[in-house]
mmCIF file of C-alpha atoms (C1' of nucleotides) in Angstrom:
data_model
loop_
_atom_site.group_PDB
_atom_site.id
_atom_site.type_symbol
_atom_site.label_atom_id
_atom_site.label_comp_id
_atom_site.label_asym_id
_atom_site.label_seq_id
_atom_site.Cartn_x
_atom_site.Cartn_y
_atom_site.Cartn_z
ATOM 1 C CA UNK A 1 20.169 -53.374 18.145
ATOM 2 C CA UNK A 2 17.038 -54.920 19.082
ATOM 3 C CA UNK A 3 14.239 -55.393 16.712
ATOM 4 C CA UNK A 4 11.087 -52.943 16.982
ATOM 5 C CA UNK A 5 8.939 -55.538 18.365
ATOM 6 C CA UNK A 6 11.262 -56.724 20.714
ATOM 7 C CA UNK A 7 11.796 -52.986 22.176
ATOM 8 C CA UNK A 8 8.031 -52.341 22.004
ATOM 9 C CA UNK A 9 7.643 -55.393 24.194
ATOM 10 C CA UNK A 10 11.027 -54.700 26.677
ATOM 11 C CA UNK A 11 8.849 -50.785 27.389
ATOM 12 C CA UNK A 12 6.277 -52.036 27.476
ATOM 13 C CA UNK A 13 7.505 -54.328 30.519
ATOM 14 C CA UNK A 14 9.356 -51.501 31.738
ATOM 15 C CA UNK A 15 6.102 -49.350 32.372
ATOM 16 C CA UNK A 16 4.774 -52.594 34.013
ATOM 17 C CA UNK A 17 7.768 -52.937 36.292
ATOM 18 C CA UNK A 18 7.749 -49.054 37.361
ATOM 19 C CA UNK A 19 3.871 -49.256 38.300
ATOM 20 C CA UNK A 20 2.770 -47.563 35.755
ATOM 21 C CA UNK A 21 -0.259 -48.694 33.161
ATOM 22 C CA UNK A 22 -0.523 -49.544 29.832
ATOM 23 C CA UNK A 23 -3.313 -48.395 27.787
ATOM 24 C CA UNK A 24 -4.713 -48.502 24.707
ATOM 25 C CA UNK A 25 -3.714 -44.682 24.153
ATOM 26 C CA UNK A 26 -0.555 -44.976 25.518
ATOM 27 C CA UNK A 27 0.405 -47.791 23.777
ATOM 28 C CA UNK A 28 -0.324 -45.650 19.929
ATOM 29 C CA UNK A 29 1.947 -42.936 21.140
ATOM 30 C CA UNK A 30 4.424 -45.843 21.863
ATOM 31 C CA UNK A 31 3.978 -47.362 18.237
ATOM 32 C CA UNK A 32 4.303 -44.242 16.655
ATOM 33 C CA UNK A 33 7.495 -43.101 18.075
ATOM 34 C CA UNK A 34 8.953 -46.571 17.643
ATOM 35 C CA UNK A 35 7.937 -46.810 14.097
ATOM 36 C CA UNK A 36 8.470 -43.428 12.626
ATOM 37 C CA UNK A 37 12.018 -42.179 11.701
ATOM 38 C CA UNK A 38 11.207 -38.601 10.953
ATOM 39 C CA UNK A 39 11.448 -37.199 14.044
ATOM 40 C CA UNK A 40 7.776 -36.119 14.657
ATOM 41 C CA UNK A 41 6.870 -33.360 17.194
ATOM 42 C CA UNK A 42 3.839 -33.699 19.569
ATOM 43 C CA UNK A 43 1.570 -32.853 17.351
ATOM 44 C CA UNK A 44 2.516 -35.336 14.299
ATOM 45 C CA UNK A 45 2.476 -37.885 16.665
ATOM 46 C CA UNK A 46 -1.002 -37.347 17.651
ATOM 47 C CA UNK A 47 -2.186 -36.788 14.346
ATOM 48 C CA UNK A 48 -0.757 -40.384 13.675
ATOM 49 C CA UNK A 49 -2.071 -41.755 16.499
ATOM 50 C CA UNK A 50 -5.739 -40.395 15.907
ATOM 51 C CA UNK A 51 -5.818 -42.333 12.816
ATOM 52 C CA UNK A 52 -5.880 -45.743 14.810
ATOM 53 C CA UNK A 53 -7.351 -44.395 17.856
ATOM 54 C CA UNK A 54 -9.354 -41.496 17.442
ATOM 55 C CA UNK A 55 -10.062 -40.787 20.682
ATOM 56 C CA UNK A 56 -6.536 -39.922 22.143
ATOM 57 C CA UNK A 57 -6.458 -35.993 23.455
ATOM 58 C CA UNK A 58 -3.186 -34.410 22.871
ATOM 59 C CA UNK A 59 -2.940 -33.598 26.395
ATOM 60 C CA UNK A 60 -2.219 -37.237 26.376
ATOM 61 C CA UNK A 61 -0.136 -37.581 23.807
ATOM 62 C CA UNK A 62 2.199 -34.932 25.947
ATOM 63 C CA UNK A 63 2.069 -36.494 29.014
ATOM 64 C CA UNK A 64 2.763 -40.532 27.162
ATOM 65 C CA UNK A 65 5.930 -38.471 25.277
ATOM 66 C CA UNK A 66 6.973 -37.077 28.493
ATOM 67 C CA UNK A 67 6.905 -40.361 30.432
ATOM 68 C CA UNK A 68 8.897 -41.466 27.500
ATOM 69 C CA UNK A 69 11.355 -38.789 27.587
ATOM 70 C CA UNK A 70 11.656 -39.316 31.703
ATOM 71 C CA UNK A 71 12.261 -43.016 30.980
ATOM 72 C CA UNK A 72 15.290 -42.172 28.885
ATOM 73 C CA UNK A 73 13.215 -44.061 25.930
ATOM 74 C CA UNK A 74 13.222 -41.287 23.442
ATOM 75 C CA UNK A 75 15.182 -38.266 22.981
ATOM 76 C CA UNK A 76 14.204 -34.644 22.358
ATOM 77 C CA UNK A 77 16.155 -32.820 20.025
ATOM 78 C CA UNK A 78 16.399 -29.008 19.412
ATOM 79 C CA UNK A 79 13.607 -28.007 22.650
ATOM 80 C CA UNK A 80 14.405 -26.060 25.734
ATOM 81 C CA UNK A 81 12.338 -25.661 28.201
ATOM 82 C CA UNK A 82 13.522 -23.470 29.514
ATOM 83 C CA UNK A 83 14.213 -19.488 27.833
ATOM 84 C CA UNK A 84 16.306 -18.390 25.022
ATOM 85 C CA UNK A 85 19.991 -17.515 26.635
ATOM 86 C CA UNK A 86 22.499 -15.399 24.577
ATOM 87 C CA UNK A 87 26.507 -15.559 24.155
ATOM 88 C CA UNK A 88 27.390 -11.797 23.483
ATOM 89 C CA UNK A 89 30.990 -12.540 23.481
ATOM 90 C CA UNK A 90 31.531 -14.226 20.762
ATOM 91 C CA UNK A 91 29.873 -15.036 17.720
ATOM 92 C CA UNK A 92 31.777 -18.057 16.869
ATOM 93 C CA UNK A 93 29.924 -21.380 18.092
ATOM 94 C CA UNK A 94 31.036 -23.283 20.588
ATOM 95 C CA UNK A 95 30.228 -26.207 23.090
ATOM 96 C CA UNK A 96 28.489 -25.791 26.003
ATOM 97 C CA UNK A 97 27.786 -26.593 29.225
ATOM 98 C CA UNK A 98 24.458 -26.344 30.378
ATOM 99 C CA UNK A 99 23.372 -27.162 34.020
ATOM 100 C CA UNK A 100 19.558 -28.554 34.065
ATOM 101 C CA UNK A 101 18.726 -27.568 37.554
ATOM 102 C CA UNK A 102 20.580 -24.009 38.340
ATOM 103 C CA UNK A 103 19.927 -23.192 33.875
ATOM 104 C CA UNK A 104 23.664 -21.750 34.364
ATOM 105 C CA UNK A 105 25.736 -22.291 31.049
ATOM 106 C CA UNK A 106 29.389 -21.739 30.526
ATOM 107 C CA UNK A 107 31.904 -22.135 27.799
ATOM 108 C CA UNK A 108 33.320 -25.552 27.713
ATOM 109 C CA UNK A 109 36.917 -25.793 26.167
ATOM 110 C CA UNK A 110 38.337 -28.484 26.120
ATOM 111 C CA UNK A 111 41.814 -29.013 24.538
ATOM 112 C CA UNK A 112 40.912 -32.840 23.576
ATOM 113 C CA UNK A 113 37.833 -31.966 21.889
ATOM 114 C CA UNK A 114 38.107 -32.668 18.379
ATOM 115 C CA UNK A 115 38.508 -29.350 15.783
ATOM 116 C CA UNK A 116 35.175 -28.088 15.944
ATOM 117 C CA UNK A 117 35.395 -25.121 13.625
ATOM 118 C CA UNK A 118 35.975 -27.565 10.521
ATOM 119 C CA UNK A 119 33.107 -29.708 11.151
ATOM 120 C CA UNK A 120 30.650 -27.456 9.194
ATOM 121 C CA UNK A 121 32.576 -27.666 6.145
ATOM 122 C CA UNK A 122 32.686 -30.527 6.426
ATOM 123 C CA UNK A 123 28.876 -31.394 6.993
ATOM 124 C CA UNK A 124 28.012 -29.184 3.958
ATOM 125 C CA UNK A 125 30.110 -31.156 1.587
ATOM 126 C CA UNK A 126 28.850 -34.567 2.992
ATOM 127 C CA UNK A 127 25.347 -34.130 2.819
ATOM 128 C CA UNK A 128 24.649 -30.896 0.424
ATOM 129 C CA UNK A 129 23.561 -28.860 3.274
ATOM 130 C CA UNK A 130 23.816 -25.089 3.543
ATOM 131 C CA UNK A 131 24.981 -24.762 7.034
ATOM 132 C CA UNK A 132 24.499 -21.904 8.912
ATOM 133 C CA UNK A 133 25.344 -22.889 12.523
ATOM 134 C CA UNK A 134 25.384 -25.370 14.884
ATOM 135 C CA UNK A 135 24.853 -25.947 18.783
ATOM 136 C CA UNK A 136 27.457 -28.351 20.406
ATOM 137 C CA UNK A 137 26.065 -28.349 24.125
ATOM 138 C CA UNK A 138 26.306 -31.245 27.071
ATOM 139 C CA UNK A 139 23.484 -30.954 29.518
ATOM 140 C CA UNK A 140 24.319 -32.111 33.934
ATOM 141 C CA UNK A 141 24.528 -31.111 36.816
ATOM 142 C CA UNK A 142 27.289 -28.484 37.608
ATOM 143 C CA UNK A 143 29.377 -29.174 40.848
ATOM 144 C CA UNK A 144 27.328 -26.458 43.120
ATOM 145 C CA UNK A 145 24.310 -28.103 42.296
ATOM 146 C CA UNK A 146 25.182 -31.983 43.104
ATOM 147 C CA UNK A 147 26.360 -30.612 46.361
ATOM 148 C CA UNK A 148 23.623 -28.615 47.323
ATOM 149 C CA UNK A 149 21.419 -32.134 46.237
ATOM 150 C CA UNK A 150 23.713 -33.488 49.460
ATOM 151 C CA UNK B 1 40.240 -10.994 19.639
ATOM 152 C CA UNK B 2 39.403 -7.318 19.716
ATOM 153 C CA UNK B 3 38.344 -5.496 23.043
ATOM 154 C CA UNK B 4 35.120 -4.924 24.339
ATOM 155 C CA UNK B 5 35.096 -1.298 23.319
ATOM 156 C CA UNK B 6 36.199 -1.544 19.938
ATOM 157 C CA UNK B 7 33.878 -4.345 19.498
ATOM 158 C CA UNK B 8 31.175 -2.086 21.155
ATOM 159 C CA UNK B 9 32.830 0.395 18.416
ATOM 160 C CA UNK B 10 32.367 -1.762 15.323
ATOM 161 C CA UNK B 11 28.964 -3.004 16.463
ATOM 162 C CA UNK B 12 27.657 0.463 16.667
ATOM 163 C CA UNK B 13 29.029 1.520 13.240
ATOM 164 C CA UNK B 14 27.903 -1.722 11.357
ATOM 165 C CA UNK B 15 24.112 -0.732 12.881
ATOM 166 C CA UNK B 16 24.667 2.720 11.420
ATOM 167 C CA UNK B 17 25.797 1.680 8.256
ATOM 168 C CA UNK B 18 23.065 -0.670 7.497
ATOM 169 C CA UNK B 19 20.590 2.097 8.315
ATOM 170 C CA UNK B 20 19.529 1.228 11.993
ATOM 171 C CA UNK B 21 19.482 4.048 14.601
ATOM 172 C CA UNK B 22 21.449 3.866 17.835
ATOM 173 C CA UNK B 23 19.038 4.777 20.788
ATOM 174 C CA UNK B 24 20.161 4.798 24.274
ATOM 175 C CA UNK B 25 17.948 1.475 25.067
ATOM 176 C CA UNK B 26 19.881 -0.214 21.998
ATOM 177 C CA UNK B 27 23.117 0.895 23.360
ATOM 178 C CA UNK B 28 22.039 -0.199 27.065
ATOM 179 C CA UNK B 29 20.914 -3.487 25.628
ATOM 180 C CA UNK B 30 23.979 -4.025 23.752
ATOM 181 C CA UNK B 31 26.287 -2.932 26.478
ATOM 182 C CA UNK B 32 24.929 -5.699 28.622
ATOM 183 C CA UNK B 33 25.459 -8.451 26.157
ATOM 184 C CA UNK B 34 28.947 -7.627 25.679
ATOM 185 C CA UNK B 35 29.882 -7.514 29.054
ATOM 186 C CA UNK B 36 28.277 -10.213 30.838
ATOM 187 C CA UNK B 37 29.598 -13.089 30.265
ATOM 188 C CA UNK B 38 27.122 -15.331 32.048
ATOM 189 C CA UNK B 39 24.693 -15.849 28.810
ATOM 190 C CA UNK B 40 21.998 -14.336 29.970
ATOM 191 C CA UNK B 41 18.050 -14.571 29.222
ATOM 192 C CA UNK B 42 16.208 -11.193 27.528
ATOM 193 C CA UNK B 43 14.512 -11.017 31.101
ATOM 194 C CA UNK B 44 17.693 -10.807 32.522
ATOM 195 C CA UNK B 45 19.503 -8.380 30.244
ATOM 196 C CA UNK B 46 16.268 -6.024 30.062
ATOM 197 C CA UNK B 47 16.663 -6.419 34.356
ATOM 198 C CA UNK B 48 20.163 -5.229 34.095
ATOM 199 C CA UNK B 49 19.243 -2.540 31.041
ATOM 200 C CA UNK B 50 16.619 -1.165 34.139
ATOM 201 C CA UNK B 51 19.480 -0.407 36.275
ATOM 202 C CA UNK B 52 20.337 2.165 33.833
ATOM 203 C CA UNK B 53 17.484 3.101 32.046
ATOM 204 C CA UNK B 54 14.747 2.021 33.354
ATOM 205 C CA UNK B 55 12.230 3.330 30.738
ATOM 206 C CA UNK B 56 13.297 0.243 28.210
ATOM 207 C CA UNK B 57 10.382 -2.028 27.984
ATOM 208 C CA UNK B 58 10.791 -5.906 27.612
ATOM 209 C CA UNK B 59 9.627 -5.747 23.892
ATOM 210 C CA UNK B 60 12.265 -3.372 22.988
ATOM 211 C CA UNK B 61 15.010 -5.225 24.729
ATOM 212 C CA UNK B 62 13.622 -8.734 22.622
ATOM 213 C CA UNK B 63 13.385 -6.644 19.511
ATOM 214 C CA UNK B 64 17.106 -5.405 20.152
ATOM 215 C CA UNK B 65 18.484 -9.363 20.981
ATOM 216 C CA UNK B 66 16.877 -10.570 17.539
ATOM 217 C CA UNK B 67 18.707 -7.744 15.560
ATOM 218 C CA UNK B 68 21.986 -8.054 17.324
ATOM 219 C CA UNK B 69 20.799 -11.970 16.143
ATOM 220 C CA UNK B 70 20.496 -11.255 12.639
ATOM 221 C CA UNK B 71 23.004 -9.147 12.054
ATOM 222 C CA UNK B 72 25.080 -12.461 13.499
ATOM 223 C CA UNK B 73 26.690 -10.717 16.688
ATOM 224 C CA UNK B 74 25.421 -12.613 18.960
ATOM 225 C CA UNK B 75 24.910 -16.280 19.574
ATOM 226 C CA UNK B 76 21.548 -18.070 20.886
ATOM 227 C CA UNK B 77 22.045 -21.335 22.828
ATOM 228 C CA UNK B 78 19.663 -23.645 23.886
ATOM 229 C CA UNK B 79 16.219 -22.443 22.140
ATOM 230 C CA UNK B 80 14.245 -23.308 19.196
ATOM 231 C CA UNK B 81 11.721 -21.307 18.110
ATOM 232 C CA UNK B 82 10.365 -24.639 16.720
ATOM 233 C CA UNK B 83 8.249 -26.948 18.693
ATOM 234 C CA UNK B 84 10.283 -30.370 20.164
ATOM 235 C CA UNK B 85 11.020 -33.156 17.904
ATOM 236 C CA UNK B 86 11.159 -36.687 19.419
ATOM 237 C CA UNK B 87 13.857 -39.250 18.127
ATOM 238 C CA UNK B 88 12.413 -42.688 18.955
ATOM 239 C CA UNK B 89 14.788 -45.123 17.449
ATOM 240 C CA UNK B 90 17.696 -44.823 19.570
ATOM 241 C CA UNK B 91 18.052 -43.561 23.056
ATOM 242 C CA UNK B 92 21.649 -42.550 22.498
ATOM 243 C CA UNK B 93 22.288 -39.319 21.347
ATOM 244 C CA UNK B 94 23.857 -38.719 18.191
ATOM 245 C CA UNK B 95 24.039 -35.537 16.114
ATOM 246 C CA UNK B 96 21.344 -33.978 13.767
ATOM 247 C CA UNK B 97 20.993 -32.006 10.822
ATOM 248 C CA UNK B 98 17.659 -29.611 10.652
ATOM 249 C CA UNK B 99 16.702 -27.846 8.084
ATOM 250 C CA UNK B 100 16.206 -24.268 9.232
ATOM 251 C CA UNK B 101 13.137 -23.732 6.417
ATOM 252 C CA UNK B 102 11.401 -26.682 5.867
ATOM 253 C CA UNK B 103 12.170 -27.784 9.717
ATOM 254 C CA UNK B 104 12.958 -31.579 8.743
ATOM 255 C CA UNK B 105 15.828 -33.054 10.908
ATOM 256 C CA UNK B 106 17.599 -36.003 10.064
ATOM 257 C CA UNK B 107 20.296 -38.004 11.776
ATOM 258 C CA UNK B 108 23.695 -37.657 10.407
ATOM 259 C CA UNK B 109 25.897 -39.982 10.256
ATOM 260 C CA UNK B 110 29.478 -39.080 9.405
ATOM 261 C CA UNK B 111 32.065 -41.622 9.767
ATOM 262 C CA UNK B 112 35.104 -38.293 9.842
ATOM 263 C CA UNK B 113 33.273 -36.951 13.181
ATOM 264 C CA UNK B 114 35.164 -37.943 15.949
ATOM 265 C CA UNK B 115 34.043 -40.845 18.359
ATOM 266 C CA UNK B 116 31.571 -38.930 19.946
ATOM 267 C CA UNK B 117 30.651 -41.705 22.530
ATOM 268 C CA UNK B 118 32.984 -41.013 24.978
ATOM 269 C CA UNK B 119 32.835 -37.420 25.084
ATOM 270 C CA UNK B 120 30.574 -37.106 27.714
ATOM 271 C CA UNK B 121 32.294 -38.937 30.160
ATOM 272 C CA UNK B 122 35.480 -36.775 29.491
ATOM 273 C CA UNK B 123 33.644 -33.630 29.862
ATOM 274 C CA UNK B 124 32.582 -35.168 32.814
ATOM 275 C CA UNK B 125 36.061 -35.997 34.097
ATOM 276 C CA UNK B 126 37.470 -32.358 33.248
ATOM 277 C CA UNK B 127 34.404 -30.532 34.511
ATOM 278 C CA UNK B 128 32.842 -32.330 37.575
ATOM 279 C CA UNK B 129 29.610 -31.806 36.062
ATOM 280 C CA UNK B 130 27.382 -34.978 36.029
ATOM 281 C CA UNK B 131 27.119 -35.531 32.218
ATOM 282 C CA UNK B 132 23.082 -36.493 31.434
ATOM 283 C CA UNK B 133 22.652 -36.259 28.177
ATOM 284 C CA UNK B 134 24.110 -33.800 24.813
ATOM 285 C CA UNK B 135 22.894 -32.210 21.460
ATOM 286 C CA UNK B 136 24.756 -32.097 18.590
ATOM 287 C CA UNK B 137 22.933 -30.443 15.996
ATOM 288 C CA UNK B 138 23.745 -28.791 12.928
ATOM 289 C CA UNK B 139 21.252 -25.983 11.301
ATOM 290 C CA UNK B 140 21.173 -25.026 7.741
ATOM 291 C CA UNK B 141 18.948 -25.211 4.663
ATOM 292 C CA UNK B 142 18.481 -28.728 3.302
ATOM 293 C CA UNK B 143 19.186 -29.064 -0.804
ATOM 294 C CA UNK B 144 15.314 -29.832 -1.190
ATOM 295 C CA UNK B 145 15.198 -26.057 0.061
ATOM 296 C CA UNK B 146 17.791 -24.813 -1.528
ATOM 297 C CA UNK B 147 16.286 -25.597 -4.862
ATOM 298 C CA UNK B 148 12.944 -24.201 -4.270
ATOM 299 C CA UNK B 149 14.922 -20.666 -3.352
ATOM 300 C CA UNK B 150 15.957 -20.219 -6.626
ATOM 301 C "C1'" DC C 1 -11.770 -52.048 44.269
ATOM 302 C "C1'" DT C 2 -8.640 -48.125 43.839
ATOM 303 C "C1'" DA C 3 -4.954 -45.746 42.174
ATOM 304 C "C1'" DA C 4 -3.593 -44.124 37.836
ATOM 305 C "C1'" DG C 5 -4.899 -42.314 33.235
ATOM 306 C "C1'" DT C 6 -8.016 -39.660 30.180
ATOM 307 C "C1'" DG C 7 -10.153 -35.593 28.145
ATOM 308 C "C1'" DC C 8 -11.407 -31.080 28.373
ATOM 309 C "C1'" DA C 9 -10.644 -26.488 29.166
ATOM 310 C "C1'" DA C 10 -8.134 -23.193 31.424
ATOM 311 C "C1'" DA C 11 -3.747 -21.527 32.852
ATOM 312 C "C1'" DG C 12 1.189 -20.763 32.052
ATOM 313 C "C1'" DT C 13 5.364 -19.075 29.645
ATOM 314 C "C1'" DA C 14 8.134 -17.130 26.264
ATOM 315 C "C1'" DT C 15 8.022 -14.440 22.489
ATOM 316 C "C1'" DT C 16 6.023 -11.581 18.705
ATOM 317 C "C1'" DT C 17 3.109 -8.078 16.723
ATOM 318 C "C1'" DG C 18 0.018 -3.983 15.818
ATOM 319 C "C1'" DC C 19 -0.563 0.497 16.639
ATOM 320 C "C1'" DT C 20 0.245 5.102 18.406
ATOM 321 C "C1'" DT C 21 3.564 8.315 20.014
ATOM 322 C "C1'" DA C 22 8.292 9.933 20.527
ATOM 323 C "C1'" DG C 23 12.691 11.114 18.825
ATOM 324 C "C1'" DG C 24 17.146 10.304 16.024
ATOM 325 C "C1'" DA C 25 19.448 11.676 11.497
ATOM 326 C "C1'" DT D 1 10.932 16.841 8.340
ATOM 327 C "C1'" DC D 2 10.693 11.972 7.765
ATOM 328 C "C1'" DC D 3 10.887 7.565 9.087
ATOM 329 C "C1'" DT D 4 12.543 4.276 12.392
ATOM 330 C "C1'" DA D 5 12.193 2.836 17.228
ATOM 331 C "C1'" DA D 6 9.814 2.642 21.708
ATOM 332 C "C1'" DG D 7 6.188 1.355 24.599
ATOM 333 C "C1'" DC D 8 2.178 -0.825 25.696
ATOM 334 C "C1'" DA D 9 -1.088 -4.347 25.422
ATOM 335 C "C1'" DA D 10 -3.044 -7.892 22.986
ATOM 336 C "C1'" DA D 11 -2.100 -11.939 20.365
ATOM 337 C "C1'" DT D 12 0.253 -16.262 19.475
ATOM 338 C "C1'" DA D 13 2.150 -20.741 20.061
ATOM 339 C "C1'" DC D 14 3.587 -24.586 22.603
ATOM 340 C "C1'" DT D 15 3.109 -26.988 26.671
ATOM 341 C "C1'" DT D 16 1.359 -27.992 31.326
ATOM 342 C "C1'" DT D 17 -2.181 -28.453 34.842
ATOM 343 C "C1'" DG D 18 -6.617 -29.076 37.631
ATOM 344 C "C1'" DC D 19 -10.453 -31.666 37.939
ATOM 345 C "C1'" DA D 20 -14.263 -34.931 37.317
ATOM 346 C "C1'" DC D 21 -14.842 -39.202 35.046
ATOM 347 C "C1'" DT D 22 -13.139 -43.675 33.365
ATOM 348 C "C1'" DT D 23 -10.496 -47.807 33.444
ATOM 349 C "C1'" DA D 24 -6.520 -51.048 33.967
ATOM 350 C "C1'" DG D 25 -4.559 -54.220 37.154
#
DNA sequence: CTAAGTGCAAAGTATTTGCTTAGGA
DNA sequence: TCCTAAGCAAATACTTTGCACTTAG
């Protein structure tokens, strides 16, 4: 695990090295994602950010996150672009398998996946939580797509 | 696993009995979702609904998906209703806990959950699907919340 | 010097809501 | 009859985009 200052400075080069520029904007949005643990949306981030560097728009801030996000730097969690889709046939979650160029989805069972319908229980008495649900999903590119990409 | 027209059966009864009405764009609606298997969007069950009866109106089909929601007869993948969160400490993905009310998400870190690091590539392996990236989240209502319920 | 980044405002999407009318129980 | 649901349009909320100006390399 490398230290924060030693990731700050390996993106930092890595922006550098894919021709992009580093700027005194940019480089807040960096600190702040780097630094905070919680998880911050777009708008935390540049609410953090304005304290240091008032100046940054938060049409900014989106585009620094999603340069981020396209670099594989950070990770989103719990955001879809794209629209709500809905399982009718069952109720009961389940993984799955989400293509992110066609948006198909389709169940994914898979006999060697681990027993899925405990883990809630589970959670709940490990960390006090009241859970209500919980999305299990792997995001690619389905089979028709990569050949299509061809 | 009970067949699509008792469930259709059951479904209409438990709306009855909790004092909804059944109106032919509510059955058209609900017909859709729990025959196509294909996880639609609303804009694509309201453009099947048309077919039918095309006097249902996009609201009504939306208003329709959230009950069937509530009532817990239908599943919602992929959409938060909540803006995007950002994890910047670690690039690998790893599952989360959010708290449904007070929207804080935390990681979790469960030593009983299976090795989740490989899963992707077996997905990949049994699906042909190019594996980018996964969520793993878990929804509920954190004990912080839970307290100020009562 | 010049291509890339910024800030602003406007445009885009997906979804929800308010209000009036229609219609199920 | 009474009260919920439908339909429409406007509102909302998050995010993206176009463009003129600025700035990093």
């Amino acid at each position: 695990m490398l230290s924060k200052t030693d990731r700050l400075e390996k993106i930092i080069a890595k922006i550098g090295k894919q021709g992009y520029r580093m700027t005194p904007q940019r480089m807040a949005v960096l600190k702040v994602l780097i630094d905070n643990p919680r998880h911050p949306t777009v708008e935390q981030i540049h609410a953090e950010v304005e304290k240091d560097f008032p100046m940054t728009s938060l049409a900014t801030t989106y585009k620094m996150v999603n340069l981020l996000k396209e670099m594989g730097e950070i990770l989103e969690i719990d955001h879809s672009n794209a629209k709500a889709h809905y399982d009718g046939i069952s109720s009961y979650p389940h993984p799955h398998l989400i293509c992110t160029q066609c948006h198909s989805i389709i169940d994914l069972d898979l006999p060697s996946l681990p027993d899925i319908g405990e883990l809630p229980q589970e959670v709940a008495q490990n960390t006090g939580y009241q859970i209500t649900h919980f999305q299990f999903n792997f995001f690619g590119i389905c089979p028709d797509c990569q050949e299509n990409e061809l």
